[in-house]
Amino acid sequence: MIAILFRLSAALRCGLALPAVVLSLGLAACDPQPPLTVNTLQQPSQNTQTLRMAEYRVAPGDRVRVVVLSDPELSGEYEIDSAGMISPRMAGRVSVVGMTPTEIEELLRTRYRTDGLLRVARLSVDLVARRPFYILGEVSRPGSFPYVSGINVAQAIAIAGGFTRRAAKARVTIQRFNQTQGMEETVTEDSPVGPGDIIRVPERWF
């Protein structure tokens, strides 16, 4: 509102007729939302929607740190493999896909006690790195990129070097990690990007 009043005042000082000024402002207000652009990517909106990670469930590509306080030699970092497994020391292969770090803690605590390795298994599990996100199609550097907490679509495309000249900037879509192939949604610059998400930038038709 302040910006509109400022423009109105400036226009009147320049001698423009009031009807022309009102029409000009009205047309500006009716302009449609522009597609994602390189300039937009350089200065993404501050209203970035942050994905809620409180109940984050691990999947292949994530990396966790297991700290065994009652026996530090059993501590280590492990990347979840394509089968959803990790191999903590002396615990064998353990399936953890779809579990939260807290649930993994309880699973390993039970495993160490049941196998007789530790009478009192005091340990913690922390998420060290989330699985990457992917950008395909008409960007300068398509591929996979390390996930950054709170990143949005505009920032992700900027990381990939921005759009190519052939990019259909208004038809960018995203496939969420937990969605099946073909279940894609159209995005805006503020749309959040999650670990494992796939962003697709199609080629324009003409």
mmCIF file of C-alpha atoms in Angstrom, residues 7-200:
data_model
loop_
_atom_site.group_PDB
_atom_site.id
_atom_site.type_symbol
_atom_site.label_atom_id
_atom_site.label_comp_id
_atom_site.label_asym_id
_atom_site.label_seq_id
_atom_site.Cartn_x
_atom_site.Cartn_y
_atom_site.Cartn_z
ATOM 1 C CA ARG A 7 3.909 5.938 -6.956
ATOM 2 C CA LEU A 8 0.619 7.855 -7.014
ATOM 3 C CA SER A 9 2.212 10.902 -5.408
ATOM 4 C CA ALA A 10 5.181 10.825 -7.776
ATOM 5 C CA ALA A 11 2.949 10.519 -10.825
ATOM 6 C CA LEU A 12 0.771 13.469 -9.775
ATOM 7 C CA ARG A 13 3.864 15.622 -9.241
ATOM 8 C CA CYS A 14 4.874 14.826 -12.831
ATOM 9 C CA GLY A 15 1.563 16.219 -14.071
ATOM 10 C CA LEU A 16 -0.204 13.000 -15.024
ATOM 11 C CA ALA A 17 -3.988 13.030 -14.915
ATOM 12 C CA LEU A 18 -5.537 11.136 -12.025
ATOM 13 C CA PRO A 19 -7.551 8.680 -14.238
ATOM 14 C CA ALA A 20 -4.384 7.726 -16.115
ATOM 15 C CA VAL A 21 -2.520 7.167 -12.880
ATOM 16 C CA VAL A 22 -5.284 4.980 -11.462
ATOM 17 C CA LEU A 23 -5.442 2.957 -14.675
ATOM 18 C CA SER A 24 -1.672 2.459 -14.617
ATOM 19 C CA LEU A 25 -1.681 1.235 -11.046
ATOM 20 C CA GLY A 26 -4.641 -1.026 -11.718
ATOM 21 C CA LEU A 27 -2.887 -2.697 -14.621
ATOM 22 C CA ALA A 28 0.226 -3.222 -12.530
ATOM 23 C CA ALA A 29 -1.815 -4.857 -9.787
ATOM 24 C CA CYS A 30 -3.413 -7.214 -12.290
ATOM 25 C CA ASP A 31 -0.144 -8.464 -13.765
ATOM 26 C CA PRO A 32 0.021 -12.264 -13.518
ATOM 27 C CA GLN A 33 2.650 -14.048 -11.399
ATOM 28 C CA PRO A 34 5.827 -14.261 -13.534
ATOM 29 C CA PRO A 35 7.548 -17.603 -14.103
ATOM 30 C CA LEU A 36 10.797 -18.443 -12.357
ATOM 31 C CA THR A 37 13.620 -16.341 -13.772
ATOM 32 C CA VAL A 38 17.355 -16.049 -13.283
ATOM 33 C CA ASN A 39 16.865 -12.747 -11.448
ATOM 34 C CA THR A 40 14.341 -14.414 -9.173
ATOM 35 C CA LEU A 41 16.836 -17.159 -8.429
ATOM 36 C CA GLN A 42 19.457 -14.670 -7.319
ATOM 37 C CA GLN A 43 17.145 -13.167 -4.714
ATOM 38 C CA PRO A 44 14.685 -15.823 -3.515
ATOM 39 C CA SER A 45 11.754 -14.783 -1.391
ATOM 40 C CA GLN A 46 12.221 -14.621 2.356
ATOM 41 C CA ASN A 47 8.968 -16.555 2.806
ATOM 42 C CA THR A 48 10.654 -19.899 2.137
ATOM 43 C CA GLN A 49 8.581 -22.789 3.393
ATOM 44 C CA THR A 50 10.749 -25.056 5.533
ATOM 45 C CA LEU A 51 10.011 -28.742 5.555
ATOM 46 C CA ARG A 52 9.304 -30.151 8.977
ATOM 47 C CA MET A 53 12.097 -32.552 9.865
ATOM 48 C CA ALA A 54 11.179 -33.321 13.486
ATOM 49 C CA GLU A 55 9.993 -36.815 12.535
ATOM 50 C CA TYR A 56 12.492 -37.360 9.741
ATOM 51 C CA ARG A 57 12.531 -40.971 8.538
ATOM 52 C CA VAL A 58 15.719 -42.249 7.013
ATOM 53 C CA ALA A 59 16.106 -43.761 3.558
ATOM 54 C CA PRO A 60 18.941 -44.899 1.264
ATOM 55 C CA GLY A 61 21.535 -42.161 0.882
ATOM 56 C CA ASP A 62 21.109 -40.775 4.402
ATOM 57 C CA ARG A 63 24.041 -41.002 6.799
ATOM 58 C CA VAL A 64 23.749 -41.563 10.560
ATOM 59 C CA ARG A 65 26.200 -41.434 13.452
ATOM 60 C CA VAL A 66 25.942 -44.078 16.185
ATOM 61 C CA VAL A 67 27.631 -43.116 19.458
ATOM 62 C CA VAL A 68 27.828 -45.975 21.978
ATOM 63 C CA LEU A 69 28.609 -44.316 25.300
ATOM 64 C CA SER A 70 29.022 -47.590 27.165
ATOM 65 C CA ASP A 71 31.628 -48.823 24.632
ATOM 66 C CA PRO A 72 33.066 -46.059 22.398
ATOM 67 C CA GLU A 73 34.824 -48.601 20.174
ATOM 68 C CA LEU A 74 31.411 -49.571 18.799
ATOM 69 C CA SER A 75 30.688 -46.008 17.653
ATOM 70 C CA GLY A 76 30.791 -45.048 13.991
ATOM 71 C CA GLU A 77 29.102 -43.371 11.013
ATOM 72 C CA TYR A 78 27.095 -45.362 8.485
ATOM 73 C CA GLU A 79 25.424 -44.578 5.171
ATOM 74 C CA ILE A 80 22.141 -46.343 4.585
ATOM 75 C CA ASP A 81 22.610 -48.554 1.536
ATOM 76 C CA SER A 82 20.218 -49.201 -1.339
ATOM 77 C CA ALA A 83 18.564 -52.003 0.647
ATOM 78 C CA GLY A 84 17.864 -49.673 3.578
ATOM 79 C CA MET A 85 20.494 -51.315 5.797
ATOM 80 C CA ILE A 86 23.408 -50.237 7.974
ATOM 81 C CA SER A 87 26.099 -52.426 9.538
ATOM 82 C CA PRO A 88 26.998 -51.117 13.005
ATOM 83 C CA ARG A 89 30.040 -52.699 14.603
ATOM 84 C CA MET A 90 29.301 -56.064 16.203
ATOM 85 C CA ALA A 91 25.586 -55.720 15.395
ATOM 86 C CA GLY A 92 25.502 -57.192 11.882
ATOM 87 C CA ARG A 93 23.294 -55.815 9.134
ATOM 88 C CA VAL A 94 20.303 -53.917 10.458
ATOM 89 C CA SER A 95 17.320 -52.677 8.444
ATOM 90 C CA VAL A 96 16.542 -49.073 9.395
ATOM 91 C CA VAL A 97 14.714 -47.691 6.348
ATOM 92 C CA GLY A 98 11.639 -45.665 7.298
ATOM 93 C CA MET A 99 12.731 -45.263 10.919
ATOM 94 C CA THR A 100 13.465 -42.099 12.887
ATOM 95 C CA PRO A 101 16.833 -41.707 14.643
ATOM 96 C CA THR A 102 15.065 -42.326 17.961
ATOM 97 C CA GLU A 103 13.626 -45.592 16.672
ATOM 98 C CA ILE A 104 17.059 -46.656 15.420
ATOM 99 C CA GLU A 105 18.466 -45.979 18.883
ATOM 100 C CA GLU A 106 15.956 -48.323 20.475
ATOM 101 C CA LEU A 107 16.522 -50.983 17.818
ATOM 102 C CA LEU A 108 20.298 -50.982 18.317
ATOM 103 C CA ARG A 109 19.956 -50.848 22.085
ATOM 104 C CA THR A 110 17.831 -53.986 21.969
ATOM 105 C CA ARG A 111 20.186 -55.682 19.486
ATOM 106 C CA TYR A 112 23.288 -55.118 21.632
ATOM 107 C CA ARG A 113 21.545 -56.330 24.792
ATOM 108 C CA THR A 114 19.975 -59.377 23.136
ATOM 109 C CA ASP A 115 23.278 -60.462 21.593
ATOM 110 C CA GLY A 116 24.963 -60.150 24.977
ATOM 111 C CA LEU A 117 27.434 -57.537 23.773
ATOM 112 C CA LEU A 118 26.409 -54.903 26.301
ATOM 113 C CA ARG A 119 24.551 -55.340 29.566
ATOM 114 C CA VAL A 120 23.679 -51.649 29.587
ATOM 115 C CA ALA A 121 23.548 -50.216 26.081
ATOM 116 C CA ARG A 122 23.749 -46.452 26.360
ATOM 117 C CA LEU A 123 23.850 -44.985 22.870
ATOM 118 C CA SER A 124 22.579 -42.210 20.653
ATOM 119 C CA VAL A 125 21.862 -41.952 16.932
ATOM 120 C CA ASP A 126 22.086 -38.676 15.029
ATOM 121 C CA LEU A 127 21.406 -37.798 11.414
ATOM 122 C CA VAL A 128 24.694 -36.617 9.896
ATOM 123 C CA ALA A 129 23.678 -36.012 6.273
ATOM 124 C CA ARG A 130 20.412 -36.268 4.378
ATOM 125 C CA ARG A 131 20.086 -37.901 0.972
ATOM 126 C CA PRO A 132 20.665 -35.575 -2.013
ATOM 127 C CA PHE A 133 18.038 -33.924 -4.173
ATOM 128 C CA TYR A 134 18.033 -34.084 -7.978
ATOM 129 C CA ILE A 135 17.480 -31.579 -10.797
ATOM 130 C CA LEU A 136 16.847 -32.887 -14.306
ATOM 131 C CA GLY A 137 16.235 -31.178 -17.619
ATOM 132 C CA GLU A 138 16.971 -27.647 -18.784
ATOM 133 C CA VAL A 139 19.449 -26.376 -16.195
ATOM 134 C CA SER A 140 23.150 -25.708 -16.689
ATOM 135 C CA ARG A 141 24.341 -28.557 -14.455
ATOM 136 C CA PRO A 142 21.687 -31.272 -14.059
ATOM 137 C CA GLY A 143 22.413 -33.973 -11.509
ATOM 138 C CA SER A 144 22.340 -34.672 -7.776
ATOM 139 C CA PHE A 145 23.216 -32.126 -5.106
ATOM 140 C CA PRO A 146 23.794 -32.308 -1.336
ATOM 141 C CA TYR A 147 20.655 -31.403 0.562
ATOM 142 C CA VAL A 148 20.599 -28.100 2.457
ATOM 143 C CA SER A 149 17.995 -27.695 5.180
ATOM 144 C CA GLY A 150 15.259 -25.199 4.280
ATOM 145 C CA ILE A 151 16.161 -24.929 0.592
ATOM 146 C CA ASN A 152 13.459 -23.925 -1.898
ATOM 147 C CA VAL A 153 13.043 -24.500 -5.636
ATOM 148 C CA ALA A 154 14.546 -21.162 -6.675
ATOM 149 C CA GLN A 155 17.661 -21.770 -4.607
ATOM 150 C CA ALA A 156 17.970 -25.352 -5.836
ATOM 151 C CA ILE A 157 17.873 -24.284 -9.489
ATOM 152 C CA ALA A 158 20.455 -21.594 -8.770
ATOM 153 C CA ILE A 159 22.739 -24.271 -7.301
ATOM 154 C CA ALA A 160 22.367 -26.168 -10.587
ATOM 155 C CA GLY A 161 23.623 -23.141 -12.512
ATOM 156 C CA GLY A 162 20.247 -21.660 -13.439
ATOM 157 C CA PHE A 163 17.992 -22.247 -16.419
ATOM 158 C CA THR A 164 19.153 -22.838 -19.967
ATOM 159 C CA ARG A 165 17.699 -20.750 -22.793
ATOM 160 C CA ARG A 166 15.398 -23.644 -23.704
ATOM 161 C CA ALA A 167 13.852 -23.979 -20.235
ATOM 162 C CA ALA A 168 10.085 -23.812 -19.818
ATOM 163 C CA LYS A 169 10.327 -21.771 -16.635
ATOM 164 C CA ALA A 170 6.596 -21.758 -15.946
ATOM 165 C CA ARG A 171 6.289 -25.566 -16.072
ATOM 166 C CA VAL A 172 8.829 -26.656 -13.462
ATOM 167 C CA THR A 173 7.614 -29.681 -11.489
ATOM 168 C CA ILE A 174 8.774 -31.651 -8.486
ATOM 169 C CA GLN A 175 8.365 -35.307 -7.578
ATOM 170 C CA ARG A 176 8.493 -35.819 -3.828
ATOM 171 C CA PHE A 177 10.673 -38.596 -2.479
ATOM 172 C CA ASN A 178 7.696 -40.546 -1.138
ATOM 173 C CA GLN A 179 5.645 -40.192 -4.340
ATOM 174 C CA THR A 180 5.480 -42.708 -7.159
ATOM 175 C CA GLN A 181 6.601 -42.008 -10.727
ATOM 176 C CA GLY A 182 4.236 -39.613 -12.473
ATOM 177 C CA MET A 183 2.928 -38.092 -9.235
ATOM 178 C CA GLU A 184 4.417 -34.644 -9.801
ATOM 179 C CA GLU A 185 3.285 -31.194 -8.723
ATOM 180 C CA THR A 186 3.825 -27.791 -10.302
ATOM 181 C CA VAL A 187 5.979 -25.549 -8.143
ATOM 182 C CA THR A 188 6.636 -21.894 -7.386
ATOM 183 C CA GLU A 189 9.943 -20.332 -6.403
ATOM 184 C CA ASP A 190 9.062 -20.722 -2.707
ATOM 185 C CA SER A 191 8.103 -24.399 -2.882
ATOM 186 C CA PRO A 192 10.229 -26.369 -0.387
ATOM 187 C CA VAL A 193 12.622 -29.050 -1.561
ATOM 188 C CA GLY A 194 13.092 -32.186 0.517
ATOM 189 C CA PRO A 195 15.801 -34.842 0.617
ATOM 190 C CA GLY A 196 15.442 -37.193 -2.344
ATOM 191 C CA ASP A 197 13.056 -34.911 -4.251
ATOM 192 C CA ILE A 198 13.394 -34.711 -8.042
ATOM 193 C CA ILE A 199 12.951 -31.332 -9.757
ATOM 194 C CA ARG A 200 12.236 -31.444 -13.487
#
